[in-house]
Amino acid sequence: MPRGLGAAGQRTPDVVLAVDIGGTTVKGSVFVDGAEATAERVAPTCEGSSSSLDTVLAVLSTLDQSARSLGHEPTAIGAASPGFVDTRAGVVRGAVNLGWTELPLGSILATRFGVPAAVDHDARTAARAEMALRPDLRDFIFIPLGTGVSAAVVTAGEMVVGAHGQAGELGHMPVVPLGRACSCGELGCLEAYASASAVLTRYLTAGGSAGSAADVSRLVGEDRLADQVWSEAVQALAKAVVTLTAVLDTEEFIIGGGLAASGPILLDPLRRAVAEMLGWRSAPVISASRAGPRAGVLGAALLGRSAHLSSAHDDPGEQ
Ligand SMILES: [Zn+2]
């Protein structure tokens, strides 16, 4: 029987429960054959290891019920998680903000809901959405600038995972010699300058008054302190982009996450700084995320769909 065909000869749809797990919220939606079938559900992430897992399970239970109420039986789960994620094993090796260490999230979800479950790093998951929107783009690096900074590296159309599943931890690339202390214990990491939390903290510490990094971005050009903090963030990010370009000859850098919403206030000076530092070669294209804030959920849907297809491929009963 052809894969995906039921007993009556009708194709069984892919019904994916997709969740994007963040440090502050868990977002999820149901996708049927790649199309979103429900409105997005959002729940605040509860603090604590078991509580944050309970939040994820509660959102997925709601999605499971929503799918069934629409007449669809779920076929897979796709989950985007922050932290160090071993995609092949489906294990979150460590997610500080969630209190997770060596959490076998994939098997927990598969057992609870009775469907294949795939788990991947949040940046790599979001990059899947960018890949789907730009199938022509074979060499790019997706950099979400949020509470932290990470990256997804795609070369020759393939996602780079690395030997330990930790490729793309761009936030801890040293960009300022003996610079600011980073949460990882080192000095001068990119994340200590160009994350949304670093931008806000540095502005407040310098004597400014703002409620978010977005507020700081709106003060650029009007406020000397905002100009200084923003400029240092841009320079730090430019150094990372230049280093990666030198190593990988990347065609395009796609900037996502909360800070990407500042648009040309971030991208214009970043393009200029990168071009100035790359006098010896052409500069890569630097663009804003096409998928925007929904990249994580959209990517999780693609992740779940691939889990369903590989599961069906492995199951002789569905050949
Ligand atoms: Zn660091």
Short mmCIF file of C-alpha atoms and ligand atoms in Angstrom, two decimals:
data_model
loop_
_atom_site.label_atom_id
_atom_site.label_comp_id
_atom_site.label_asym_id
_atom_site.label_seq_id
_atom_site.Cartn_x
_atom_site.Cartn_y
_atom_site.Cartn_z
CA MET A 1 0.00 0.00 0.00
CA PRO A 2 1.48 3.40 -0.91
CA ARG A 3 2.71 5.39 2.06
CA GLY A 4 0.06 7.62 3.56
CA LEU A 5 -2.88 5.77 2.01
CA GLY A 6 -5.55 4.39 4.32
CA ALA A 7 -7.44 1.15 3.94
CA ALA A 8 -10.05 2.84 1.77
CA GLY A 9 -7.34 4.15 -0.54
CA GLN A 10 -7.67 7.70 0.74
CA ARG A 11 -4.52 9.49 1.72
CA THR A 12 -4.07 10.04 5.44
CA PRO A 13 -3.24 13.71 6.05
CA ASP A 14 -0.19 14.83 8.00
CA VAL A 15 -1.57 16.25 11.22
CA VAL A 16 1.25 17.88 13.17
CA LEU A 17 1.07 19.37 16.64
CA ALA A 18 3.76 22.06 16.49
CA VAL A 19 5.19 23.80 19.56
CA ASP A 20 7.76 26.54 19.94
CA ILE A 21 9.10 26.41 23.50
CA GLY A 22 10.55 29.66 24.76
CA GLY A 23 11.81 30.95 28.08
CA THR A 24 8.73 33.12 28.55
CA THR A 25 6.00 31.48 26.43
CA VAL A 26 5.11 28.20 24.76
CA LYS A 27 3.41 28.73 21.39
CA GLY A 28 1.68 26.03 19.41
CA SER A 29 -0.63 25.29 16.53
CA VAL A 30 -2.09 22.38 14.54
CA PHE A 31 -0.99 21.92 10.93
CA VAL A 32 -2.82 19.67 8.48
CA ASP A 33 -0.81 18.84 5.36
CA GLY A 34 1.36 21.86 6.07
CA ALA A 35 -1.50 24.33 6.42
CA GLU A 36 -2.31 25.86 9.78
CA ALA A 37 -5.69 24.52 10.91
CA THR A 38 -6.11 26.37 14.22
CA ALA A 39 -5.33 29.71 15.76
CA GLU A 40 -2.04 29.82 17.63
CA ARG A 41 -2.18 28.90 21.34
CA VAL A 42 0.13 30.73 23.70
CA ALA A 43 0.80 29.86 27.34
CA PRO A 44 3.29 31.47 29.72
CA THR A 45 6.17 29.13 30.51
CA CYS A 46 6.04 28.27 34.21
CA GLU A 47 9.34 28.39 36.07
CA GLY A 48 10.98 25.17 37.19
CA SER A 49 11.97 22.00 35.39
CA SER A 50 8.75 20.01 35.86
CA SER A 51 6.50 23.07 35.63
CA SER A 52 7.93 24.15 32.29
CA LEU A 53 7.50 20.60 30.98
CA ASP A 54 3.91 20.63 32.29
CA THR A 55 3.30 23.82 30.28
CA VAL A 56 4.51 22.10 27.11
CA LEU A 57 2.34 19.05 27.79
CA ALA A 58 -0.70 21.23 28.53
CA VAL A 59 -0.32 23.18 25.26
CA LEU A 60 0.09 19.92 23.32
CA SER A 61 -2.98 18.42 25.02
CA THR A 62 -5.00 21.44 23.93
CA LEU A 63 -3.69 21.09 20.37
CA ASP A 64 -4.42 17.35 20.42
CA GLN A 65 -8.03 18.06 21.40
CA SER A 66 -8.32 20.80 18.78
CA ALA A 67 -7.09 18.47 16.04
CA ARG A 68 -9.52 15.74 17.08
CA SER A 69 -12.42 18.21 17.26
CA LEU A 70 -11.66 19.03 13.61
CA GLY A 71 -11.82 15.34 12.77
CA HIS A 72 -8.07 14.81 12.48
CA GLU A 73 -6.00 12.29 14.39
CA PRO A 74 -2.51 13.66 15.09
CA THR A 75 0.29 11.94 13.19
CA ALA A 76 3.37 13.66 14.68
CA ILE A 77 4.73 16.30 17.02
CA GLY A 78 7.40 18.86 16.19
CA ALA A 79 8.98 20.81 19.04
CA ALA A 80 11.48 23.68 19.03
CA SER A 81 13.47 23.96 22.25
CA PRO A 82 16.06 26.45 23.45
CA GLY A 83 19.39 25.29 24.86
CA PHE A 84 21.65 22.48 23.73
CA VAL A 85 19.51 19.99 21.82
CA ASP A 86 20.66 16.59 20.59
CA THR A 87 18.29 16.29 17.66
CA ARG A 88 19.23 12.75 16.72
CA ALA A 89 18.52 11.49 20.26
CA GLY A 90 15.57 13.83 20.86
CA VAL A 91 17.20 14.97 24.10
CA VAL A 92 17.50 18.50 25.46
CA ARG A 93 21.00 18.29 26.94
CA GLY A 94 20.64 21.58 28.78
CA ALA A 95 18.23 24.53 28.75
CA VAL A 96 19.15 26.86 31.60
CA ASN A 97 16.04 29.05 31.43
CA LEU A 98 13.75 26.02 31.57
CA GLY A 99 15.76 24.12 34.20
CA TRP A 100 16.15 21.14 31.86
CA THR A 101 19.18 18.85 31.90
CA GLU A 102 19.36 15.66 29.84
CA LEU A 103 15.60 15.77 29.30
CA PRO A 104 14.46 13.07 26.79
CA LEU A 105 11.74 15.36 25.47
CA GLY A 106 11.23 13.45 22.22
CA SER A 107 10.47 10.13 23.94
CA ILE A 108 8.36 11.84 26.64
CA LEU A 109 6.14 13.44 23.99
CA ALA A 110 6.00 10.32 21.81
CA THR A 111 4.95 8.18 24.78
CA ARG A 112 2.40 10.67 26.07
CA PHE A 113 0.69 11.31 22.73
CA GLY A 114 1.37 8.06 20.90
CA VAL A 115 2.89 9.64 17.77
CA PRO A 116 6.45 10.23 16.52
CA ALA A 117 7.95 13.36 18.07
CA ALA A 118 10.93 15.31 16.79
CA VAL A 119 12.80 17.92 18.82
CA ASP A 120 15.31 20.45 17.55
CA HIS A 121 17.14 23.57 18.62
CA ASP A 122 14.94 26.66 18.33
CA ALA A 123 17.19 28.50 15.88
CA ARG A 124 17.53 25.46 13.63
CA THR A 125 13.79 24.90 13.78
CA ALA A 126 13.06 28.51 12.83
CA ALA A 127 15.60 28.23 10.01
CA ARG A 128 13.52 25.38 8.56
CA ALA A 129 10.76 27.92 7.99
CA GLU A 130 13.22 30.27 6.28
CA MET A 131 14.44 27.38 4.09
CA ALA A 132 10.87 26.57 3.08
CA LEU A 133 10.22 30.20 2.17
CA ARG A 134 13.49 30.49 0.22
CA PRO A 135 14.25 27.08 -1.33
CA ASP A 136 16.70 28.78 -3.71
CA LEU A 137 18.91 29.84 -0.82
CA ARG A 138 21.50 27.10 -0.21
CA ASP A 139 24.08 28.86 1.97
CA PHE A 140 22.75 31.05 4.74
CA ILE A 141 23.00 31.67 8.44
CA PHE A 142 19.90 32.52 10.45
CA ILE A 143 20.62 34.58 13.56
CA PRO A 144 17.78 35.18 16.02
CA LEU A 145 18.57 38.08 18.36
CA GLY A 146 16.44 37.61 21.46
CA THR A 147 17.08 37.09 25.15
CA GLY A 148 20.20 35.30 23.91
CA VAL A 149 21.91 34.95 20.56
CA SER A 150 22.23 31.72 18.59
CA ALA A 151 22.34 30.72 14.95
CA ALA A 152 21.41 28.06 12.45
CA VAL A 153 24.02 27.35 9.80
CA VAL A 154 22.91 26.03 6.42
CA THR A 155 25.55 25.09 3.85
CA ALA A 156 24.87 23.45 0.49
CA GLY A 157 21.21 23.20 1.50
CA GLU A 158 21.95 21.15 4.63
CA MET A 159 21.61 22.19 8.25
CA VAL A 160 24.92 21.96 10.12
CA VAL A 161 24.35 20.21 13.45
CA GLY A 162 27.93 19.57 14.55
CA ALA A 163 29.62 16.69 16.34
CA HIS A 164 27.73 17.30 19.59
CA GLY A 165 24.60 18.99 18.27
CA GLN A 166 25.95 22.35 19.37
CA ALA A 167 26.79 23.99 16.05
CA GLY A 168 25.59 27.57 15.79
CA GLU A 169 26.08 28.69 19.39
CA LEU A 170 27.05 32.04 18.00
CA GLY A 171 26.23 33.91 21.20
CA HIS A 172 29.44 32.66 22.74
CA MET A 173 31.72 33.65 19.91
CA PRO A 174 34.33 36.01 21.42
CA VAL A 175 34.13 39.34 19.60
CA VAL A 176 35.61 41.83 22.09
CA PRO A 177 39.02 40.95 23.65
CA LEU A 178 38.70 41.03 27.47
CA GLY A 179 35.22 42.45 27.01
CA ARG A 180 32.06 42.20 29.08
CA ALA A 181 31.39 39.14 31.23
CA CYS A 182 28.99 36.67 29.62
CA SER A 183 26.57 34.27 31.32
CA CYS A 184 28.77 31.40 30.10
CA GLY A 185 31.67 32.59 32.28
CA GLU A 186 33.82 33.95 29.43
CA LEU A 187 34.57 37.54 28.45
CA GLY A 188 33.58 39.48 25.34
CA CYS A 189 31.00 37.08 23.89
CA LEU A 190 28.64 38.33 21.17
CA GLU A 191 25.65 37.68 23.44
CA ALA A 192 27.02 40.12 26.03
CA TYR A 193 26.63 42.92 23.43
CA ALA A 194 24.05 42.07 20.80
CA SER A 195 21.26 40.19 22.58
CA ALA A 196 18.09 42.11 23.36
CA SER A 197 18.72 41.65 27.07
CA ALA A 198 22.32 42.93 26.75
CA VAL A 199 21.20 46.02 24.82
CA LEU A 200 18.65 46.89 27.49
CA THR A 201 20.94 46.12 30.44
CA ARG A 202 23.82 48.12 29.01
CA TYR A 203 21.56 51.11 28.32
CA LEU A 204 20.11 51.05 31.85
CA THR A 205 23.55 50.59 33.42
CA ALA A 206 24.84 53.59 31.45
CA GLY A 207 22.11 55.71 33.03
CA GLY A 208 19.37 55.50 30.40
CA SER A 209 15.69 54.83 30.99
CA ALA A 210 13.86 52.25 28.82
CA GLY A 211 11.58 49.25 29.26
CA SER A 212 12.90 47.09 26.45
CA ALA A 213 15.57 46.79 23.78
CA ALA A 214 12.94 47.94 21.28
CA ASP A 215 12.63 51.17 23.28
CA VAL A 216 16.40 51.64 23.04
CA SER A 217 16.30 51.09 19.27
CA ARG A 218 13.67 53.82 18.92
CA LEU A 219 15.99 56.26 20.71
CA VAL A 220 18.83 55.69 18.25
CA GLY A 221 19.72 59.00 16.58
CA GLU A 222 18.16 61.02 19.40
CA ASP A 223 19.93 59.81 22.51
CA ARG A 224 23.71 59.64 22.90
CA LEU A 225 23.64 56.64 25.25
CA ALA A 226 21.30 54.72 22.96
CA ASP A 227 23.59 55.50 20.01
CA GLN A 228 26.60 54.17 21.90
CA VAL A 229 24.99 50.94 23.10
CA TRP A 230 23.42 50.29 19.71
CA SER A 231 26.66 50.98 17.85
CA GLU A 232 28.59 48.55 20.05
CA ALA A 233 25.92 45.87 19.48
CA VAL A 234 26.12 46.42 15.72
CA GLN A 235 29.94 46.30 15.72
CA ALA A 236 29.95 43.07 17.75
CA LEU A 237 27.42 41.48 15.42
CA ALA A 238 29.35 42.68 12.36
CA LYS A 239 32.52 40.97 13.64
CA ALA A 240 30.64 37.70 14.00
CA VAL A 241 29.17 38.03 10.50
CA VAL A 242 32.59 38.80 9.02
CA THR A 243 34.22 35.84 10.78
CA LEU A 244 31.54 33.45 9.61
CA THR A 245 31.73 34.83 6.07
CA ALA A 246 35.48 34.24 6.02
CA VAL A 247 35.00 30.63 7.14
CA LEU A 248 31.90 29.62 5.19
CA ASP A 249 31.52 32.09 2.28
CA THR A 250 27.92 32.52 3.36
CA GLU A 251 25.57 33.99 0.76
CA GLU A 252 23.04 35.56 3.13
CA PHE A 253 22.62 36.33 6.81
CA ILE A 254 19.01 36.36 7.94
CA ILE A 255 18.40 38.27 11.17
CA GLY A 256 15.43 37.18 13.28
CA GLY A 257 14.21 37.36 16.84
CA GLY A 258 12.86 40.38 18.68
CA LEU A 259 15.61 42.81 17.67
CA ALA A 260 14.96 42.15 13.97
CA ALA A 261 11.74 44.14 14.40
CA SER A 262 13.87 47.30 14.56
CA GLY A 263 14.42 46.81 10.80
CA PRO A 264 16.68 49.35 9.09
CA ILE A 265 17.79 50.80 12.44
CA LEU A 266 19.69 47.54 12.88
CA LEU A 267 20.21 46.27 9.35
CA ASP A 268 21.52 49.46 7.67
CA PRO A 269 24.43 50.09 10.08
CA LEU A 270 25.13 46.35 10.20
CA ARG A 271 25.44 46.20 6.40
CA ARG A 272 27.77 49.21 6.44
CA ALA A 273 29.96 47.78 9.21
CA VAL A 274 30.24 44.38 7.53
CA ALA A 275 31.11 45.97 4.16
CA GLU A 276 33.82 48.11 5.82
CA MET A 277 35.37 45.08 7.53
CA LEU A 278 35.26 42.97 4.35
CA GLY A 279 37.34 45.20 2.09
CA TRP A 280 39.04 42.14 0.61
CA ARG A 281 35.86 40.54 -0.76
CA SER A 282 32.19 41.15 -1.49
CA ALA A 283 29.90 41.37 1.51
CA PRO A 284 27.10 38.85 2.07
CA VAL A 285 23.46 39.88 1.81
CA ILE A 286 21.97 40.78 5.19
CA SER A 287 18.19 40.53 5.44
CA ALA A 288 15.37 40.34 7.96
CA SER A 289 13.58 37.06 8.68
CA ARG A 290 10.76 36.33 6.23
CA ALA A 291 8.90 34.12 8.71
CA GLY A 292 9.18 36.69 11.52
CA PRO A 293 7.96 35.88 15.05
CA ARG A 294 6.16 32.76 13.78
CA ALA A 295 9.30 31.12 12.41
CA GLY A 296 9.54 28.77 15.42
CA VAL A 297 6.02 27.35 15.14
CA LEU A 298 6.18 27.12 11.33
CA GLY A 299 9.54 25.34 11.57
CA ALA A 300 8.21 22.98 14.26
CA ALA A 301 5.40 22.03 11.88
CA LEU A 302 7.96 21.15 9.19
CA LEU A 303 10.02 19.24 11.76
CA GLY A 304 7.00 17.20 12.83
CA ARG A 305 6.05 16.51 9.24
CA SER A 306 9.51 15.10 8.52
CA ALA A 307 9.22 12.94 11.68
CA HIS A 308 5.92 11.55 10.41
CA LEU A 309 7.32 10.83 6.95
CA SER A 310 10.44 9.08 8.29
CA SER A 311 8.30 7.09 10.73
CA ALA A 312 5.97 6.00 7.92
CA HIS A 313 9.02 5.09 5.87
CA ASP A 314 10.36 2.91 8.70
CA ASP A 315 6.99 1.22 9.33
CA PRO A 316 6.52 -1.80 7.01
CA GLY A 317 2.77 -1.57 7.65
CA GLU A 318 2.68 1.75 5.84
CA GLN A 319 4.87 0.86 2.86
ZN ZN B 1 29.40 33.52 26.45
#
